[in-house]
């Protein structure tokens, strides 16, 4: 087992990465300071891993909330189901919430923990590659609004993250690929060496080679923990983690939540960001070709949906957390391994990308 | 104008107290760092003071959200109306929210600000005595749940509080009295001298004597700012501000939100807490009589509603933010001017109070 630390003063916490972690009761018990525990999970994960988690919680008063699976259920209404359960069970402010699932469950469970009685402790147990390498680390929690992705939420840090690589055995290929999109992102924004490693090892990752996956998860978490430790609430460098996300969120919202997996939308959005970075004169044709090729090899989509035309993209992108006074700002690439901070974008270059990249 | 400071490191902020503050544009402009401003208010306050506030915001992009007036509307559904407006207007993360109203608007507006894009700046402009002396200061925000008062929320500090005593001219007598309940609370929990002053000046306060009101508001805010500065997230002394509130919240929830004003329920609850403190051997009969007499003189109710019997009280009190692992804990009085921290309560003494105090 590896243990990384997210360094945030009195909100610091460990990320445990390894095999067979779900059976290690001491990891759980160490981070639960109450008798009352609620486990929040979804209909896909519950039959697979809920019992394994509950085994660690003998002697506690345990409730479970099982939500439907999918981005389209990441709403205030479904978070309310968690509040309902906590209140019906008369759970106190020292109760602990365990979020057992992918990014959607982590975001919703974390947000419920942030808001219940103005904040209760919670544990992240990510069960998808995407959640293990990205969304479970760093304390971004929240839900979607019909007009914008992740628009309602809180910065709220967990007590720990338990990333058990074994659970990826049950992940379907599409979910695995979606996770790789965020892995590739770390290479692109700040780690050219890791990007090269990914180019050379993408086959092993898709074949679920344990060693390759463990390395990718660890490198991703190291990068994420460093960035979050520097900038918890995204006033600076943390925004670089949003490479491709403004395009990506527009795709998720525009296509209807749940149509694209988050990682799929980010893959397409990152290709668009690469195209725009080339138009800005930062990337060259070869860089862009390498980026697109790697997403393609990772079995990820690289072309935006036809139904979202340039005007619709602009409308959707006008709602984004990086915008200032309504002006669209994007993370772009200076080169492979180096992202910009949010930049105001020339409207005509952006439209050029939206109208031509991946369009027939 | 007086200026007090709530000292919370990089989250410190001023409370402005005085006359004719709503017309002082510079107070607003100083604390607004964006072009986009949304004013959240209610149907009672909008016709009275919205224009005065809007006059200060010329040159800004301003939206308004006017909610219905009353505790029964302090729900996630009505907070969602604020999110809807912010997103429909494509407001960015640097937009500023102004909460113009009493405690309900302050709590909802503050919670919306805490959650929109994971946090936007906001200003508190309290328009009731209760909000000016208590709820607008200290960053407690949130909404009610059918099973418990203020159960969903966040600690989230404003940029400033602007308490214009002139707006109390339009406050009805019932609302004024409700505010006095929280004023009396400060005397009871930590300021015996102020309690005596209140005994001697309650008539002047009810007659809306400007000087007396100004003094009461200032003393209350000084007490509140000190406590919050010591313990922002209620891990210790801040809980003393909850004197009478566990009983009070049970009354509000049990009678149906909106039947009792918050201050009215707190007045009754504080009398119950005083009765229980006597049973614990801390207060004597004379202390309890003084406390009840002051609430009575302040035109506040002092008797719990018949419909909520002892068992129902216990059930409602089982959901409270001070509870630990489901055990009821209460703030009681050691003497007038000194509250306890949360104490586990002997069930039989509590039942005695619930069954006898104020019951026929």
PDB file of N, CA and C in Angstrom, chain A residues 34-36 76 80 83-84 87-88 90 92-94 111 114-118 140-141 145 147 150-155 234 315 318-321 323-326, chain B residues 34-36 76 80 83-84 87-88 90 92-94 111 114-118 140-141 145 147 150-155 234 315 318-321 323-326:
ATOM      1  N   UNK A  34     -17.093   8.332  15.150  1.00  0.00           N
ATOM      2  CA  UNK A  34     -18.475   8.351  15.634  1.00  0.00           C
ATOM      3  C   UNK A  34     -19.049   6.956  15.594  1.00  0.00           C
ATOM      4  N   UNK A  35     -20.189   6.785  16.250  1.00  0.00           N
ATOM      5  CA  UNK A  35     -20.869   5.492  16.195  1.00  0.00           C
ATOM      6  C   UNK A  35     -21.760   5.389  14.968  1.00  0.00           C
ATOM      7  N   UNK A  36     -22.157   6.562  14.452  1.00  0.00           N
ATOM      8  CA  UNK A  36     -23.128   6.581  13.362  1.00  0.00           C
ATOM      9  C   UNK A  36     -22.421   6.734  12.018  1.00  0.00           C
ATOM     10  N   UNK A  76     -29.709  18.164  -6.876  1.00  0.00           N
ATOM     11  CA  UNK A  76     -30.103  18.477  -5.503  1.00  0.00           C
ATOM     12  C   UNK A  76     -31.179  17.526  -5.008  1.00  0.00           C
ATOM     13  N   UNK A  80     -30.948  15.313  -1.626  1.00  0.00           N
ATOM     14  CA  UNK A  80     -31.976  15.407  -0.585  1.00  0.00           C
ATOM     15  C   UNK A  80     -32.334  14.030  -0.029  1.00  0.00           C
ATOM     16  N   UNK A  83     -30.051  13.528   2.799  1.00  0.00           N
ATOM     17  CA  UNK A  83     -30.497  14.293   3.979  1.00  0.00           C
ATOM     18  C   UNK A  83     -31.683  13.599   4.655  1.00  0.00           C
ATOM     19  N   UNK A  84     -32.635  13.133   3.841  1.00  0.00           N
ATOM     20  CA  UNK A  84     -33.824  12.481   4.393  1.00  0.00           C
ATOM     21  C   UNK A  84     -33.426  11.293   5.270  1.00  0.00           C
ATOM     22  N   UNK A  87     -31.687  12.380   8.562  1.00  0.00           N
ATOM     23  CA  UNK A  87     -32.605  12.959   9.540  1.00  0.00           C
ATOM     24  C   UNK A  87     -33.577  11.925  10.077  1.00  0.00           C
ATOM     25  N   UNK A  88     -34.081  11.068   9.196  1.00  0.00           N
ATOM     26  CA  UNK A  88     -34.979  10.016   9.666  1.00  0.00           C
ATOM     27  C   UNK A  88     -34.252   9.121  10.666  1.00  0.00           C
ATOM     28  N   UNK A  90     -31.989  10.235  12.655  1.00  0.00           N
ATOM     29  CA  UNK A  90     -31.548  11.113  13.744  1.00  0.00           C
ATOM     30  C   UNK A  90     -30.032  11.118  13.884  1.00  0.00           C
ATOM     31  N   UNK A  92     -26.306  12.512  14.085  1.00  0.00           N
ATOM     32  CA  UNK A  92     -25.754  13.719  14.684  1.00  0.00           C
ATOM     33  C   UNK A  92     -24.654  14.327  13.810  1.00  0.00           C
ATOM     34  N   UNK A  93     -24.154  15.469  14.280  1.00  0.00           N
ATOM     35  CA  UNK A  93     -23.124  16.201  13.527  1.00  0.00           C
ATOM     36  C   UNK A  93     -21.781  15.490  13.563  1.00  0.00           C
ATOM     37  N   UNK A  94     -21.619  14.522  14.426  1.00  0.00           N
ATOM     38  CA  UNK A  94     -20.370  13.754  14.422  1.00  0.00           C
ATOM     39  C   UNK A  94     -20.498  12.448  13.641  1.00  0.00           C
ATOM     40  N   UNK A 111     -20.901  16.508  -1.067  1.00  0.00           N
ATOM     41  CA  UNK A 111     -21.719  17.708  -0.915  1.00  0.00           C
ATOM     42  C   UNK A 111     -22.740  17.525   0.211  1.00  0.00           C
ATOM     43  N   UNK A 114     -20.867  18.008   3.327  1.00  0.00           N
ATOM     44  CA  UNK A 114     -20.544  19.421   3.526  1.00  0.00           C
ATOM     45  C   UNK A 114     -21.720  20.190   4.117  1.00  0.00           C
ATOM     46  N   UNK A 115     -22.936  19.805   3.737  1.00  0.00           N
ATOM     47  CA  UNK A 115     -24.128  20.590   4.096  1.00  0.00           C
ATOM     48  C   UNK A 115     -24.894  20.036   5.286  1.00  0.00           C
ATOM     49  N   UNK A 116     -24.805  18.742   5.568  1.00  0.00           N
ATOM     50  CA  UNK A 116     -25.627  18.192   6.653  1.00  0.00           C
ATOM     51  C   UNK A 116     -25.147  18.788   7.967  1.00  0.00           C
ATOM     52  N   UNK A 117     -26.048  19.461   8.658  1.00  0.00           N
ATOM     53  CA  UNK A 117     -25.732  20.141   9.918  1.00  0.00           C
ATOM     54  C   UNK A 117     -24.493  21.038   9.771  1.00  0.00           C
ATOM     55  N   UNK A 118     -24.342  21.602   8.570  1.00  0.00           N
ATOM     56  CA  UNK A 118     -23.207  22.483   8.208  1.00  0.00           C
ATOM     57  C   UNK A 118     -21.870  21.771   8.200  1.00  0.00           C
ATOM     58  N   UNK A 140     -13.472  18.895  -4.155  1.00  0.00           N
ATOM     59  CA  UNK A 140     -14.545  19.502  -4.948  1.00  0.00           C
ATOM     60  C   UNK A 140     -15.764  18.600  -4.854  1.00  0.00           C
ATOM     61  N   UNK A 141     -16.857  19.160  -4.353  1.00  0.00           N
ATOM     62  CA  UNK A 141     -18.100  18.399  -4.245  1.00  0.00           C
ATOM     63  C   UNK A 141     -19.202  19.206  -4.902  1.00  0.00           C
ATOM     64  N   UNK A 145     -26.708  21.549 -12.447  1.00  0.00           N
ATOM     65  CA  UNK A 145     -27.949  22.294 -12.655  1.00  0.00           C
ATOM     66  C   UNK A 145     -28.294  22.116 -14.135  1.00  0.00           C
ATOM     67  N   UNK A 147     -28.754  24.064 -16.312  1.00  0.00           N
ATOM     68  CA  UNK A 147     -28.047  25.035 -17.151  1.00  0.00           C
ATOM     69  C   UNK A 147     -26.530  24.978 -17.013  1.00  0.00           C
ATOM     70  N   UNK A 150     -21.859  21.013 -12.422  1.00  0.00           N
ATOM     71  CA  UNK A 150     -21.167  21.295 -11.152  1.00  0.00           C
ATOM     72  C   UNK A 150     -21.363  22.734 -10.676  1.00  0.00           C
ATOM     73  N   UNK A 151     -22.511  23.299 -10.931  1.00  0.00           N
ATOM     74  CA  UNK A 151     -22.716  24.717 -10.624  1.00  0.00           C
ATOM     75  C   UNK A 151     -23.087  24.960  -9.161  1.00  0.00           C
ATOM     76  N   UNK A 152     -23.463  23.902  -8.448  1.00  0.00           N
ATOM     77  CA  UNK A 152     -23.874  24.042  -7.054  1.00  0.00           C
ATOM     78  C   UNK A 152     -23.007  23.093  -6.230  1.00  0.00           C
ATOM     79  N   UNK A 153     -22.242  23.630  -5.276  1.00  0.00           N
ATOM     80  CA  UNK A 153     -21.359  22.740  -4.542  1.00  0.00           C
ATOM     81  C   UNK A 153     -20.555  23.434  -3.467  1.00  0.00           C
ATOM     82  N   UNK A 154     -19.541  22.717  -3.000  1.00  0.00           N
ATOM     83  CA  UNK A 154     -18.697  23.247  -1.930  1.00  0.00           C
ATOM     84  C   UNK A 154     -17.294  22.678  -2.058  1.00  0.00           C
ATOM     85  N   UNK A 155     -16.309  23.427  -1.580  1.00  0.00           N
ATOM     86  CA  UNK A 155     -14.998  22.847  -1.346  1.00  0.00           C
ATOM     87  C   UNK A 155     -15.059  22.203   0.037  1.00  0.00           C
ATOM     88  N   UNK A 234      -8.901  27.003  -5.825  1.00  0.00           N
ATOM     89  CA  UNK A 234      -8.812  27.382  -7.233  1.00  0.00           C
ATOM     90  C   UNK A 234      -8.772  28.891  -7.452  1.00  0.00           C
ATOM     91  N   UNK A 315     -22.881  29.474 -26.103  1.00  0.00           N
ATOM     92  CA  UNK A 315     -23.916  29.717 -25.099  1.00  0.00           C
ATOM     93  C   UNK A 315     -23.649  28.893 -23.842  1.00  0.00           C
ATOM     94  N   UNK A 318     -20.648  29.997 -21.789  1.00  0.00           N
ATOM     95  CA  UNK A 318     -20.799  31.278 -21.073  1.00  0.00           C
ATOM     96  C   UNK A 318     -21.071  31.054 -19.590  1.00  0.00           C
ATOM     97  N   UNK A 319     -21.461  29.829 -19.233  1.00  0.00           N
ATOM     98  CA  UNK A 319     -21.597  29.487 -17.819  1.00  0.00           C
ATOM     99  C   UNK A 319     -20.431  28.579 -17.452  1.00  0.00           C
ATOM    100  N   UNK A 320     -19.450  29.135 -16.770  1.00  0.00           N
ATOM    101  CA  UNK A 320     -18.276  28.349 -16.379  1.00  0.00           C
ATOM    102  C   UNK A 320     -17.629  29.033 -15.196  1.00  0.00           C
ATOM    103  N   UNK A 321     -17.105  28.229 -14.299  1.00  0.00           N
ATOM    104  CA  UNK A 321     -16.579  28.799 -13.060  1.00  0.00           C
ATOM    105  C   UNK A 321     -15.304  29.620 -13.254  1.00  0.00           C
ATOM    106  N   UNK A 323     -14.997  31.805 -15.708  1.00  0.00           N
ATOM    107  CA  UNK A 323     -15.363  33.085 -16.317  1.00  0.00           C
ATOM    108  C   UNK A 323     -15.326  34.210 -15.292  1.00  0.00           C
ATOM    109  N   UNK A 324     -15.040  35.412 -15.760  1.00  0.00           N
ATOM    110  CA  UNK A 324     -15.052  36.592 -14.898  1.00  0.00           C
ATOM    111  C   UNK A 324     -15.969  37.623 -15.536  1.00  0.00           C
ATOM    112  N   UNK A 325     -16.972  38.055 -14.790  1.00  0.00           N
ATOM    113  CA  UNK A 325     -17.957  38.994 -15.322  1.00  0.00           C
ATOM    114  C   UNK A 325     -18.499  38.548 -16.680  1.00  0.00           C
ATOM    115  N   UNK A 326     -18.681  37.245 -16.832  1.00  0.00           N
ATOM    116  CA  UNK A 326     -19.301  36.732 -18.052  1.00  0.00           C
ATOM    117  C   UNK A 326     -18.342  36.479 -19.205  1.00  0.00           C
TER     118      UNK A 326
ATOM    119  N   UNK B  34     -17.142  43.048  -8.306  1.00  0.00           N
ATOM    120  CA  UNK B  34     -17.564  42.474  -9.586  1.00  0.00           C
ATOM    121  C   UNK B  34     -18.554  43.408 -10.257  1.00  0.00           C
ATOM    122  N   UNK B  35     -18.809  43.151 -11.539  1.00  0.00           N
ATOM    123  CA  UNK B  35     -19.830  43.939 -12.241  1.00  0.00           C
ATOM    124  C   UNK B  35     -21.213  43.356 -12.005  1.00  0.00           C
ATOM    125  N   UNK B  36     -21.259  42.059 -11.668  1.00  0.00           N
ATOM    126  CA  UNK B  36     -22.543  41.368 -11.576  1.00  0.00           C
ATOM    127  C   UNK B  36     -22.997  41.287 -10.119  1.00  0.00           C
ATOM    128  N   UNK B  76     -34.704  24.149   0.407  1.00  0.00           N
ATOM    129  CA  UNK B  76     -33.830  23.981  -0.760  1.00  0.00           C
ATOM    130  C   UNK B  76     -34.536  24.396  -2.045  1.00  0.00           C
ATOM    131  N   UNK B  80     -33.139  27.107  -4.699  1.00  0.00           N
ATOM    132  CA  UNK B  80     -32.943  26.761  -6.111  1.00  0.00           C
ATOM    133  C   UNK B  80     -33.396  27.887  -7.030  1.00  0.00           C
ATOM    134  N   UNK B  83     -30.425  29.958  -7.546  1.00  0.00           N
ATOM    135  CA  UNK B  83     -29.505  29.346  -8.517  1.00  0.00           C
ATOM    136  C   UNK B  83     -30.030  29.521  -9.939  1.00  0.00           C
ATOM    137  N   UNK B  84     -31.329  29.325 -10.114  1.00  0.00           N
ATOM    138  CA  UNK B  84     -31.919  29.444 -11.454  1.00  0.00           C
ATOM    139  C   UNK B  84     -31.664  30.828 -12.037  1.00  0.00           C
ATOM    140  N   UNK B  87     -27.922  31.387 -12.907  1.00  0.00           N
ATOM    141  CA  UNK B  87     -27.485  30.661 -14.102  1.00  0.00           C
ATOM    142  C   UNK B  87     -28.146  31.212 -15.351  1.00  0.00           C
ATOM    143  N   UNK B  88     -29.429  31.544 -15.252  1.00  0.00           N
ATOM    144  CA  UNK B  88     -30.103  32.125 -16.415  1.00  0.00           C
ATOM    145  C   UNK B  88     -29.426  33.440 -16.804  1.00  0.00           C
ATOM    146  N   UNK B  90     -26.278  33.938 -16.407  1.00  0.00           N
ATOM    147  CA  UNK B  90     -24.876  33.607 -16.696  1.00  0.00           C
ATOM    148  C   UNK B  90     -23.926  34.340 -15.756  1.00  0.00           C
ATOM    149  N   UNK B  92     -21.066  34.924 -13.036  1.00  0.00           N
ATOM    150  CA  UNK B  92     -19.776  34.260 -12.844  1.00  0.00           C
ATOM    151  C   UNK B  92     -19.472  34.075 -11.358  1.00  0.00           C
ATOM    152  N   UNK B  93     -18.353  33.409 -11.092  1.00  0.00           N
ATOM    153  CA  UNK B  93     -17.955  33.119  -9.720  1.00  0.00           C
ATOM    154  C   UNK B  93     -17.505  34.359  -8.970  1.00  0.00           C
ATOM    155  N   UNK B  94     -17.268  35.453  -9.682  1.00  0.00           N
ATOM    156  CA  UNK B  94     -16.923  36.689  -8.978  1.00  0.00           C
ATOM    157  C   UNK B  94     -18.139  37.596  -8.773  1.00  0.00           C
ATOM    158  N   UNK B 111     -26.582  30.873   2.062  1.00  0.00           N
ATOM    159  CA  UNK B 111     -26.365  29.489   1.634  1.00  0.00           C
ATOM    160  C   UNK B 111     -26.243  29.408   0.109  1.00  0.00           C
ATOM    161  N   UNK B 114     -22.851  30.508  -0.673  1.00  0.00           N
ATOM    162  CA  UNK B 114     -21.865  29.485  -0.299  1.00  0.00           C
ATOM    163  C   UNK B 114     -21.759  28.396  -1.360  1.00  0.00           C
ATOM    164  N   UNK B 115     -22.882  28.079  -2.008  1.00  0.00           N
ATOM    165  CA  UNK B 115     -22.924  26.930  -2.918  1.00  0.00           C
ATOM    166  C   UNK B 115     -22.790  27.286  -4.394  1.00  0.00           C
ATOM    167  N   UNK B 116     -23.168  28.500  -4.793  1.00  0.00           N
ATOM    168  CA  UNK B 116     -23.133  28.814  -6.229  1.00  0.00           C
ATOM    169  C   UNK B 116     -21.684  28.791  -6.711  1.00  0.00           C
ATOM    170  N   UNK B 117     -21.408  27.931  -7.659  1.00  0.00           N
ATOM    171  CA  UNK B 117     -20.047  27.762  -8.173  1.00  0.00           C
ATOM    172  C   UNK B 117     -19.046  27.537  -7.034  1.00  0.00           C
ATOM    173  N   UNK B 118     -19.511  26.876  -5.981  1.00  0.00           N
ATOM    174  CA  UNK B 118     -18.720  26.572  -4.773  1.00  0.00           C
ATOM    175  C   UNK B 118     -18.303  27.812  -3.990  1.00  0.00           C
ATOM    176  N   UNK B 140     -23.435  31.662   9.793  1.00  0.00           N
ATOM    177  CA  UNK B 140     -24.294  30.475   9.734  1.00  0.00           C
ATOM    178  C   UNK B 140     -25.328  30.692   8.640  1.00  0.00           C
ATOM    179  N   UNK B 141     -25.334  29.803   7.666  1.00  0.00           N
ATOM    180  CA  UNK B 141     -26.313  29.908   6.584  1.00  0.00           C
ATOM    181  C   UNK B 141     -26.998  28.556   6.449  1.00  0.00           C
ATOM    182  N   UNK B 145     -35.278  21.518   7.038  1.00  0.00           N
ATOM    183  CA  UNK B 145     -35.759  20.245   6.489  1.00  0.00           C
ATOM    184  C   UNK B 145     -37.048  19.930   7.252  1.00  0.00           C
ATOM    185  N   UNK B 147     -37.893  17.589   8.861  1.00  0.00           N
ATOM    186  CA  UNK B 147     -37.617  16.907  10.121  1.00  0.00           C
ATOM    187  C   UNK B 147     -36.714  17.694  11.057  1.00  0.00           C
ATOM    188  N   UNK B 150     -32.805  24.223  10.241  1.00  0.00           N
ATOM    189  CA  UNK B 150     -31.417  24.575   9.882  1.00  0.00           C
ATOM    190  C   UNK B 150     -30.525  23.347   9.717  1.00  0.00           C
ATOM    191  N   UNK B 151     -31.076  22.275   9.214  1.00  0.00           N
ATOM    192  CA  UNK B 151     -30.316  21.023   9.163  1.00  0.00           C
ATOM    193  C   UNK B 151     -29.395  20.933   7.943  1.00  0.00           C
ATOM    194  N   UNK B 152     -29.624  21.818   6.966  1.00  0.00           N
ATOM    195  CA  UNK B 152     -28.822  21.792   5.738  1.00  0.00           C
ATOM    196  C   UNK B 152     -28.211  23.174   5.567  1.00  0.00           C
ATOM    197  N   UNK B 153     -26.908  23.261   5.544  1.00  0.00           N
ATOM    198  CA  UNK B 153     -26.324  24.593   5.458  1.00  0.00           C
ATOM    199  C   UNK B 153     -24.817  24.588   5.399  1.00  0.00           C
ATOM    200  N   UNK B 154     -24.249  25.772   5.625  1.00  0.00           N
ATOM    201  CA  UNK B 154     -22.796  25.938   5.559  1.00  0.00           C
ATOM    202  C   UNK B 154     -22.372  27.055   6.495  1.00  0.00           C
ATOM    203  N   UNK B 155     -21.154  26.967   6.989  1.00  0.00           N
ATOM    204  CA  UNK B 155     -20.518  28.130   7.595  1.00  0.00           C
ATOM    205  C   UNK B 155     -19.910  28.933   6.453  1.00  0.00           C
ATOM    206  N   UNK B 234     -18.229  26.447  15.767  1.00  0.00           N
ATOM    207  CA  UNK B 234     -18.973  25.882  16.889  1.00  0.00           C
ATOM    208  C   UNK B 234     -18.397  24.551  17.381  1.00  0.00           C
ATOM    209  N   UNK B 315     -38.799  13.645  20.845  1.00  0.00           N
ATOM    210  CA  UNK B 315     -38.566  13.146  19.493  1.00  0.00           C
ATOM    211  C   UNK B 315     -37.935  14.250  18.622  1.00  0.00           C
ATOM    212  N   UNK B 318     -34.341  15.128  19.475  1.00  0.00           N
ATOM    213  CA  UNK B 318     -33.338  14.101  19.145  1.00  0.00           C
ATOM    214  C   UNK B 318     -32.564  14.477  17.878  1.00  0.00           C
ATOM    215  N   UNK B 319     -33.119  15.436  17.111  1.00  0.00           N
ATOM    216  CA  UNK B 319     -32.381  15.955  15.957  1.00  0.00           C
ATOM    217  C   UNK B 319     -31.900  17.351  16.309  1.00  0.00           C
ATOM    218  N   UNK B 320     -30.622  17.468  16.602  1.00  0.00           N
ATOM    219  CA  UNK B 320     -30.078  18.770  16.973  1.00  0.00           C
ATOM    220  C   UNK B 320     -28.580  18.735  16.732  1.00  0.00           C
ATOM    221  N   UNK B 321     -28.047  19.862  16.300  1.00  0.00           N
ATOM    222  CA  UNK B 321     -26.637  19.877  15.902  1.00  0.00           C
ATOM    223  C   UNK B 321     -25.683  19.723  17.081  1.00  0.00           C
ATOM    224  N   UNK B 323     -26.184  17.485  19.449  1.00  0.00           N
ATOM    225  CA  UNK B 323     -26.208  16.082  19.889  1.00  0.00           C
ATOM    226  C   UNK B 323     -24.954  15.339  19.427  1.00  0.00           C
ATOM    227  N   UNK B 324     -24.553  14.347  20.210  1.00  0.00           N
ATOM    228  CA  UNK B 324     -23.418  13.499  19.834  1.00  0.00           C
ATOM    229  C   UNK B 324     -23.888  12.053  19.874  1.00  0.00           C
ATOM    230  N   UNK B 325     -23.725  11.358  18.723  1.00  0.00           N
ATOM    231  CA  UNK B 325     -24.201   9.977  18.616  1.00  0.00           C
ATOM    232  C   UNK B 325     -25.634   9.835  19.118  1.00  0.00           C
ATOM    233  N   UNK B 326     -26.464  10.839  18.838  1.00  0.00           N
ATOM    234  CA  UNK B 326     -27.886  10.747  19.159  1.00  0.00           C
ATOM    235  C   UNK B 326     -28.265  11.174  20.573  1.00  0.00           C
TER     236      UNK B 326
END
